[in-house]
Amino acid sequence: QVQLVESGGGLVQPGGSLRLSCAASGTIFSIMDMGWYRQAPGKQRELVAAIASGGTTTYADSVKGRFTISRDNAKNTVYLQMNSLKPEDTAVYYCHARRVVGYWGQGTQVTVSS
C-alpha cells in the first residue's frame, strides 16, 4: 500500500522560506509522477507543482519563480522549496503520487503571516 508522509510545514513571515518533504513508501517511487497541491479555507484544492517520473516539472502561474519542486529517487522523497512566501500561500499542502491511480498524503499546514 502506498503511503505518503509530508513534513516541513509551519509558520513563516512574509518573504520567508520553507521546504516541504514528502516521503513515499510501498511503491516503486522512481516511476511515480509526483505533485504538490494546496487547499486554502473555502477554496478548491489546486495544483502547485508537479514533477514527472522523467523529471519534467510544471508550476502554477502563482508560484513560478518562487517555488521549486525536486525529487530524490534514492530517498523516495519529493521536495517543494518555497521562497518569497506570501500570505496568499497559506494553505494545507498535500503530496500526491500517481501511476494509473492516485494517492494522497495527510497534508501539512503552511501559514504565512507576520
mmCIF file of N, CA and C in Angstrom, residues 12-17 84-87 111-114:
data_model
loop_
_atom_site.group_PDB
_atom_site.id
_atom_site.type_symbol
_atom_site.label_atom_id
_atom_site.label_comp_id
_atom_site.label_asym_id
_atom_site.label_seq_id
_atom_site.Cartn_x
_atom_site.Cartn_y
_atom_site.Cartn_z
ATOM 1 N N VAL A 12 5.588 31.001 8.980
ATOM 2 C CA VAL A 12 6.713 31.773 8.470
ATOM 3 C C VAL A 12 6.232 33.179 8.136
ATOM 4 N N GLN A 13 7.124 34.145 8.250
ATOM 5 C CA GLN A 13 6.771 35.532 7.922
ATOM 6 C C GLN A 13 6.776 35.739 6.412
ATOM 7 N N PRO A 14 6.021 36.698 5.932
ATOM 8 C CA PRO A 14 6.064 37.022 4.501
ATOM 9 C C PRO A 14 7.498 37.282 4.054
ATOM 10 N N GLY A 15 7.835 36.737 2.885
ATOM 11 C CA GLY A 15 9.193 36.854 2.366
ATOM 12 C C GLY A 15 10.109 35.723 2.798
ATOM 13 N N GLY A 16 9.641 34.904 3.718
ATOM 14 C CA GLY A 16 10.451 33.798 4.215
ATOM 15 C C GLY A 16 10.401 32.575 3.323
ATOM 16 N N SER A 17 11.058 31.516 3.801
ATOM 17 C CA SER A 17 11.164 30.284 3.026
ATOM 18 C C SER A 17 10.820 29.079 3.887
ATOM 19 N N SER A 84 10.230 33.405 -0.943
ATOM 20 C CA SER A 84 9.443 34.633 -1.101
ATOM 21 C C SER A 84 7.961 34.375 -0.817
ATOM 22 N N LEU A 85 7.711 33.725 0.285
ATOM 23 C CA LEU A 85 6.339 33.333 0.615
ATOM 24 C C LEU A 85 5.457 34.546 0.867
ATOM 25 N N LYS A 86 4.197 34.399 0.463
ATOM 26 C CA LYS A 86 3.206 35.458 0.599
ATOM 27 C C LYS A 86 2.052 34.965 1.470
ATOM 28 N N PRO A 87 1.300 35.872 2.079
ATOM 29 C CA PRO A 87 0.142 35.433 2.877
ATOM 30 C C PRO A 87 -0.828 34.565 2.079
ATOM 31 N N THR A 111 1.501 28.368 7.046
ATOM 32 C CA THR A 111 0.880 29.642 7.377
ATOM 33 C C THR A 111 1.906 30.750 7.189
ATOM 34 N N VAL A 112 1.550 31.722 6.349
ATOM 35 C CA VAL A 112 2.438 32.861 6.090
ATOM 36 C C VAL A 112 1.783 34.096 6.691
ATOM 37 N N SER A 113 2.387 34.587 7.754
ATOM 38 C CA SER A 113 1.776 35.703 8.481
ATOM 39 C C SER A 113 2.824 36.412 9.304
ATOM 40 N N SER A 114 2.627 37.727 9.457
ATOM 41 C CA SER A 114 3.524 38.495 10.306
ATOM 42 C C SER A 114 2.963 38.605 11.720
#
